[in-house]
mmCIF file of C-alpha atoms and ligand atoms in Angstrom:
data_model
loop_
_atom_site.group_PDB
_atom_site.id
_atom_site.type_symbol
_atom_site.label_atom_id
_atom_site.label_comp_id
_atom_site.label_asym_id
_atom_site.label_seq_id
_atom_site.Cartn_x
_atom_site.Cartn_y
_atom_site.Cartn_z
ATOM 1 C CA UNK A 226 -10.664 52.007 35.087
ATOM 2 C CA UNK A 227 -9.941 49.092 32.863
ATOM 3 C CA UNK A 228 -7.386 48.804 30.241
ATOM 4 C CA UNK A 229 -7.112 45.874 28.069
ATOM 5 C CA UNK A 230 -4.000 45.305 25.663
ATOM 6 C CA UNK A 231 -5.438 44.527 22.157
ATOM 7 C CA UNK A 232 -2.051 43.888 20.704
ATOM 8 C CA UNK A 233 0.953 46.123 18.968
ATOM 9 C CA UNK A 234 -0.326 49.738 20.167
ATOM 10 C CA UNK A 235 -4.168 49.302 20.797
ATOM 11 C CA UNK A 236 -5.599 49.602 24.164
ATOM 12 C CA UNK A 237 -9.513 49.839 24.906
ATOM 13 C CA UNK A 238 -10.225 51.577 28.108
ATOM 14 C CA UNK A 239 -13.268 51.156 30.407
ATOM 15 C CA UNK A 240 -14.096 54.304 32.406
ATOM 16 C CA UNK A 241 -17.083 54.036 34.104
ATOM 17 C CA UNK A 242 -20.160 53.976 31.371
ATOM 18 C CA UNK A 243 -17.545 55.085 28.635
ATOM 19 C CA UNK A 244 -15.469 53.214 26.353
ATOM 20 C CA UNK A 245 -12.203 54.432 24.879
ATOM 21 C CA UNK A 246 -10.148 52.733 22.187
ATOM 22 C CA UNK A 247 -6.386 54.120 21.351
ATOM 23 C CA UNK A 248 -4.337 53.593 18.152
ATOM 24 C CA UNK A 249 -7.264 51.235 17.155
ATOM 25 C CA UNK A 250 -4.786 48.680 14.754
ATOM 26 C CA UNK A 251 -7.471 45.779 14.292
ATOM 27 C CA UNK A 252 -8.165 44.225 11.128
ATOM 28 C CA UNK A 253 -4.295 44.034 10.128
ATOM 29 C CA UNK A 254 -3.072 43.400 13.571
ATOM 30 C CA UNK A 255 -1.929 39.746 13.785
ATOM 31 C CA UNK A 256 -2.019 39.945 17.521
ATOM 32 C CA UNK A 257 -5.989 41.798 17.737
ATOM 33 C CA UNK A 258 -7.433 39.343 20.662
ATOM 34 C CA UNK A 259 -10.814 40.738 19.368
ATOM 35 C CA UNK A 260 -12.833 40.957 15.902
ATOM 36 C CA UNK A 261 -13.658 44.683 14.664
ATOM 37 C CA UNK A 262 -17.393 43.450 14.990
ATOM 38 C CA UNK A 263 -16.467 42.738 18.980
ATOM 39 C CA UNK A 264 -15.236 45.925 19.712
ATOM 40 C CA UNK A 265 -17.734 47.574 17.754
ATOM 41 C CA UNK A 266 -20.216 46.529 19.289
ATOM 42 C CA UNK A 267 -19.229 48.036 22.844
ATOM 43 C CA UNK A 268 -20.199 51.118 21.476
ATOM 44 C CA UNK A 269 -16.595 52.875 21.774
ATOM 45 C CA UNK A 270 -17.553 56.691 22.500
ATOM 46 C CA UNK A 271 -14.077 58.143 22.037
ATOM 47 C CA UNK A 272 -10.787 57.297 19.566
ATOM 48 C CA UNK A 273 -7.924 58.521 20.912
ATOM 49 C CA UNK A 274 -5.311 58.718 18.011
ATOM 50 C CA UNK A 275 -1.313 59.138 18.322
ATOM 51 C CA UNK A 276 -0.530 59.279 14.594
ATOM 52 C CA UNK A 277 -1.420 58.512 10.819
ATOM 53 C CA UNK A 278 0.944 55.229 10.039
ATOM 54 C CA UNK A 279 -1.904 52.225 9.472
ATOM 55 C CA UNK A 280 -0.537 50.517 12.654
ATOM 56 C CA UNK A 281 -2.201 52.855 14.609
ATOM 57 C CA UNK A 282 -4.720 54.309 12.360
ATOM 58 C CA UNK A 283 -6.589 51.257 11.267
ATOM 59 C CA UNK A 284 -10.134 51.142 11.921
ATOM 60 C CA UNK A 285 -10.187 54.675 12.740
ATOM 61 C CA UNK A 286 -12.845 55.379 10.173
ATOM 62 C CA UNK A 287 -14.851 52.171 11.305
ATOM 63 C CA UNK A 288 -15.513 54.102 14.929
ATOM 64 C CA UNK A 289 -15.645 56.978 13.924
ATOM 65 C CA UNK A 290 -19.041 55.838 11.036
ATOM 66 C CA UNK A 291 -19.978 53.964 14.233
ATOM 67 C CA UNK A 292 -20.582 57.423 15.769
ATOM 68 C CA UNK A 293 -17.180 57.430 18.044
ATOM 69 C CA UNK A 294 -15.522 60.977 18.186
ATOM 70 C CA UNK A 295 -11.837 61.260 17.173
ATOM 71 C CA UNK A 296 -9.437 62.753 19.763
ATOM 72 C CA UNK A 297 -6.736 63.348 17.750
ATOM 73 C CA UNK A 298 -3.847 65.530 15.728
ATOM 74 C CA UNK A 299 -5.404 68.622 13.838
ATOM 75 C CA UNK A 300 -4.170 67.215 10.374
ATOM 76 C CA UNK A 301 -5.809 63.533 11.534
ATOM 77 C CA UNK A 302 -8.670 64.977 12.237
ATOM 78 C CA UNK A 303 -9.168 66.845 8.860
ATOM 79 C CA UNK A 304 -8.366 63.654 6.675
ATOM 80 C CA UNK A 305 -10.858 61.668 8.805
ATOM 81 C CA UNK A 306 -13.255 64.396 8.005
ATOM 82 C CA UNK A 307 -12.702 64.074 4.432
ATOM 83 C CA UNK A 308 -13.531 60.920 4.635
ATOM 84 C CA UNK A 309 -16.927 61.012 6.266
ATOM 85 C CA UNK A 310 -15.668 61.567 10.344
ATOM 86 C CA UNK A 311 -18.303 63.942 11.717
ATOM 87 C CA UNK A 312 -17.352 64.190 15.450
ATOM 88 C CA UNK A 313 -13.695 65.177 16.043
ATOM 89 C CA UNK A 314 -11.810 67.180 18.437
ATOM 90 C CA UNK A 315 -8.503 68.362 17.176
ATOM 91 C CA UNK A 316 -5.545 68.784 19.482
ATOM 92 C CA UNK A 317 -2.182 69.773 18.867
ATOM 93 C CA UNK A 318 1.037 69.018 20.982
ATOM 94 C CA UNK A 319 0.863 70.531 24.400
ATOM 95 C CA UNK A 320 -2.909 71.534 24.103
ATOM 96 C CA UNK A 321 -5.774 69.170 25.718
ATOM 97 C CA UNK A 322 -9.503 69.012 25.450
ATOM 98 C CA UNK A 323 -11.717 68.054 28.492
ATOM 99 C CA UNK A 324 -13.777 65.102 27.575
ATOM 100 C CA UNK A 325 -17.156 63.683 29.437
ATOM 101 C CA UNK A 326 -14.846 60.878 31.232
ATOM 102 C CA UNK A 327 -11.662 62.824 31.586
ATOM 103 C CA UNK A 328 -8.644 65.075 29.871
ATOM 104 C CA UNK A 329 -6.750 64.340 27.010
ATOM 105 C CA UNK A 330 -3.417 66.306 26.222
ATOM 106 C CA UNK A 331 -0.953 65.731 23.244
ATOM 107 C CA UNK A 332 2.630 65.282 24.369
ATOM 108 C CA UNK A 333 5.525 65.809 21.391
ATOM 109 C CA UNK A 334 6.369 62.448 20.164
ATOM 110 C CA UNK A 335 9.791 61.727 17.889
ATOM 111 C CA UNK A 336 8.874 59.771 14.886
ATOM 112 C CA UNK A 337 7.108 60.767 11.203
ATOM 113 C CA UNK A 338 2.995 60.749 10.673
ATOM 114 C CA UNK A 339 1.998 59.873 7.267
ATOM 115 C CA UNK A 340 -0.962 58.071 5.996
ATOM 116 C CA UNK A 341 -1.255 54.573 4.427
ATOM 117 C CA UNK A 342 -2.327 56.184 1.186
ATOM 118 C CA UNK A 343 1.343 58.911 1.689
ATOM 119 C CA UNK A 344 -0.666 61.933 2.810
ATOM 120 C CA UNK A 345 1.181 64.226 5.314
ATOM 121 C CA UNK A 346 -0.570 63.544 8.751
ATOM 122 C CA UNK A 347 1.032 66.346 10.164
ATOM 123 C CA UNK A 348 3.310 65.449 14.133
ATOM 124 C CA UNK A 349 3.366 62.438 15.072
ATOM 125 C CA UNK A 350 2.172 62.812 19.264
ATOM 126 C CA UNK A 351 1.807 60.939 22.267
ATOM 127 C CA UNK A 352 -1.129 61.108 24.514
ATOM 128 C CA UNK A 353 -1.339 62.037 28.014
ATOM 129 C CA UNK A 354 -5.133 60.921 29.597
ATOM 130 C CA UNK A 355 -6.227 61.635 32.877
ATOM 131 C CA UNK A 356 -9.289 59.777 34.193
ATOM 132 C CA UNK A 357 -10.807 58.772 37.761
ATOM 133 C CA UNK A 358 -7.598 60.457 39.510
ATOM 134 C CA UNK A 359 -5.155 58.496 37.396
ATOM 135 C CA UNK A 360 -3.094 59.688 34.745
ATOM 136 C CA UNK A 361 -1.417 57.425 31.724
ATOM 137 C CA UNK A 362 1.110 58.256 29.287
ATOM 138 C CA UNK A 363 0.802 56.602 26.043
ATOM 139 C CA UNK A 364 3.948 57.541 23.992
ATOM 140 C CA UNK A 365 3.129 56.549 20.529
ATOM 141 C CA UNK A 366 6.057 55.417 18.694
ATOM 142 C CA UNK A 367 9.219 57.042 19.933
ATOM 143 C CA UNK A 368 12.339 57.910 20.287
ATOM 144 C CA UNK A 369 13.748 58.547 24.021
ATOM 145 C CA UNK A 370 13.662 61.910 24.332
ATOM 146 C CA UNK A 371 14.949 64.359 27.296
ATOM 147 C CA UNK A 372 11.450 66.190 27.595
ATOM 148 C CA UNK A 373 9.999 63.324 28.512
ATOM 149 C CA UNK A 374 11.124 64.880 31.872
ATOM 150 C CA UNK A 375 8.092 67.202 31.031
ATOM 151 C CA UNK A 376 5.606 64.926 31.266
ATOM 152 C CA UNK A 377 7.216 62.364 34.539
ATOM 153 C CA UNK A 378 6.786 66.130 36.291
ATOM 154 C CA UNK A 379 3.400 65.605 36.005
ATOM 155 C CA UNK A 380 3.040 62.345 38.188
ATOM 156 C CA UNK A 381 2.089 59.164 35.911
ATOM 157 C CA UNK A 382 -0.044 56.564 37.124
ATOM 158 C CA UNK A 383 1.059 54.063 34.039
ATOM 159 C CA UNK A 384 3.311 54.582 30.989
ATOM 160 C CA UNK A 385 2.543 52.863 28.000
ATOM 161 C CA UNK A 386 6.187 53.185 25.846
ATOM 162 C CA UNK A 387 7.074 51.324 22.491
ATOM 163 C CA UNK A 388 10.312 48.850 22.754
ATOM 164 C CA UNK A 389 10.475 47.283 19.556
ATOM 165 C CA UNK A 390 13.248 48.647 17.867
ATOM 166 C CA UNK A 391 13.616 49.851 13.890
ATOM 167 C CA UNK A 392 10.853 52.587 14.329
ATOM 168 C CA UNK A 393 10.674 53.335 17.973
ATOM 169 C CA UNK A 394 13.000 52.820 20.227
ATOM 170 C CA UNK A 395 13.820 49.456 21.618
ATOM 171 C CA UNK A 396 13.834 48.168 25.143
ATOM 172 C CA UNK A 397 17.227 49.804 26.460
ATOM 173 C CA UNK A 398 16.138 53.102 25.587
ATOM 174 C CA UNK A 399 12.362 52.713 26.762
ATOM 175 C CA UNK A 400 13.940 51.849 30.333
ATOM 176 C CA UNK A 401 16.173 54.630 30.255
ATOM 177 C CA UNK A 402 13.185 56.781 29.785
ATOM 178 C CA UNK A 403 11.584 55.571 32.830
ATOM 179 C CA UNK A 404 14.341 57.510 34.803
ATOM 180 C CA UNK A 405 12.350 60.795 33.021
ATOM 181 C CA UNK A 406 8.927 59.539 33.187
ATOM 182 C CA UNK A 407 8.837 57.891 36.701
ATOM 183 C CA UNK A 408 5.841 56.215 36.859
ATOM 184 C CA UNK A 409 4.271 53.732 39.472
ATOM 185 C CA UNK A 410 3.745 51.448 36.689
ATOM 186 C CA UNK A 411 4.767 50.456 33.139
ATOM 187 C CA UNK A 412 4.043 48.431 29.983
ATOM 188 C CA UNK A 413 6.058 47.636 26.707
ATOM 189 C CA UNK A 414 3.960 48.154 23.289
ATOM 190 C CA UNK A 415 4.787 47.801 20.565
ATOM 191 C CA UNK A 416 6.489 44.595 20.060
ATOM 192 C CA UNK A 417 6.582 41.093 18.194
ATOM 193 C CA UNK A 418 3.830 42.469 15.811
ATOM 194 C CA UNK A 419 6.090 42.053 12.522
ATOM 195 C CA UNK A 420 8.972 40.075 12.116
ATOM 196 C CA UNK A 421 11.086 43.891 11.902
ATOM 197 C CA UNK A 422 9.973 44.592 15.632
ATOM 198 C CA UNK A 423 13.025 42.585 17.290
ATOM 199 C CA UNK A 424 12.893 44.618 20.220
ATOM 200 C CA UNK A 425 12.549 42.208 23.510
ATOM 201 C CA UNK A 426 9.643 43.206 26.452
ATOM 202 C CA UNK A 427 11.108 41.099 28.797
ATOM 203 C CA UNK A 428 14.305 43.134 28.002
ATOM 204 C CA UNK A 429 12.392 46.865 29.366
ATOM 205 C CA UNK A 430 10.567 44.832 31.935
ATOM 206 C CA UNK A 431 13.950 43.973 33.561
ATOM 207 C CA UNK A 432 15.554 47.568 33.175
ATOM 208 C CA UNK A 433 11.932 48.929 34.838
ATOM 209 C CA UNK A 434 12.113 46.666 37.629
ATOM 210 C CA UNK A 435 15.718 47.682 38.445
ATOM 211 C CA UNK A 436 14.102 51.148 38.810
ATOM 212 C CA UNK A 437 11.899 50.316 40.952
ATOM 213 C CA UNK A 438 8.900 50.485 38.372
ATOM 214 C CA UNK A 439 5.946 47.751 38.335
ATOM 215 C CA UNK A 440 6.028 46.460 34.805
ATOM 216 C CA UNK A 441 5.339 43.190 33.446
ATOM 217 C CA UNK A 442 4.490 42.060 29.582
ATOM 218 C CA UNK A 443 0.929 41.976 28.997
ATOM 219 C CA UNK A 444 -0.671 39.509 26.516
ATOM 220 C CA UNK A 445 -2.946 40.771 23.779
ATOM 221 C CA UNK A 446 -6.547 40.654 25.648
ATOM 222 C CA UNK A 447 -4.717 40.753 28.774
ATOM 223 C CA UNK A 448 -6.648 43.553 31.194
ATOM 224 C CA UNK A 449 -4.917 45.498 34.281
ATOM 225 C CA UNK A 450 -7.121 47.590 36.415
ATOM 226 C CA UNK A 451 -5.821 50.724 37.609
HETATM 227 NI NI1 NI B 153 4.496 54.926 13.484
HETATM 228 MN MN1 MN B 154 3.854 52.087 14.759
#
């Protein structure tokens, strides 16, 4: 598959015929390598959603009227719903749904869920998707956390983990949670959106190559194949 970085938390995946955006943060993101009309228009089948803060939410709604169905936490999916989503599969942490291209499983995730407009989005989550063979952790925003351990057990192909700092945790503590997740390969998120996200990529990309992890920064638009 092909996963290209579309800045802060967003990633659109290429699986075969299917297209896949997570955390789809567009119209607000400074760092969006691609217009909301662009992405739209490669007809995005799924939205995978970690939680409800606008960074990550965004253009939810724009998929979603655009006939994309919304993977995402049961109190996500019944906001979207109020507000005109009509294909949704709610999830909640540690149950999965099996999906035309693949599996999608919510992992617990440390961190709040609200809305832009303050309602309760219920946990916060991270996302574990399995696809072609491979399976990617995207962690949301986090803290490190010792079940992490959980979900390394399960054999990652990539890990996707936030290092900013302020609301996630920063590049020391994404590292150290490479020692629970061991994956074949990593990728700091997260980062240099915002002035408050000090947190330094090149910071976890050093700690993940002293593991033994292949990591490097990717640019917004940047794609990896995996
Ligand atoms: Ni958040
Ligand atoms: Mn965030």
């Amino acid at each position: 598959m092909r996963i290209q970085f579309l800045g802060h938390a967003a990633f659109l995946l290429t699986i075969g015929e299917h297209t896949v955006i997570i955390d789809p943060f567009v119209d607000h993101n400074p760092k969006a390598p691609l217009k909301l009309a662009d992405l739209l228009a490669k007809k995005v089948s799924h939205v995978l959603l970690s939680h409800a803060h606008g960074d990550h939410w965004g253009n939810t709604l724009d998929f979603t009227k655009a006939g994309a169905t919304l993977v995402a936490p049961n109190a996500i999916v019944g906001y979207a719903e109020q507000h005109g989503a009509k294909n949704a599969e709610p999830l909640n942490i540690g149950g999965g749904v099996d999906l035309p291209w693949g599996r999608v499983t919510l992992t617990q995730a440390w961190h709040d869920s609200v809305f832009p407009d303050g309602t309760y989005g219920g946990n916060p989550s991270g996302l574990v998707i399995e696809a072609e063979g491979k399976r990617i952790y995207h962690a949301g925003d986090t803290a490190l956390f010792s079940d992490m351990a959980l979900t390394g057990a399960l054999g990652l192909d990539l890990a996707l983990l936030p290092v900013g700092d302020r609301y996630t945790m920063g590049p020391e503590d994404a590292a150290k949670a490479l020692d629970l997740l061991k994956p074949k390969r990593a990728i700091p998120i997260h980062w240099g959106t915002f002035p408050g996200l000090t947190g330094d990529p090149n910071v976890f990309v050093a700690g993940a190559r002293q593991r033994g992890v292949d990591a490097h920064v990717m640019q917004p638009g940047e794609t990896i194949e995996l």
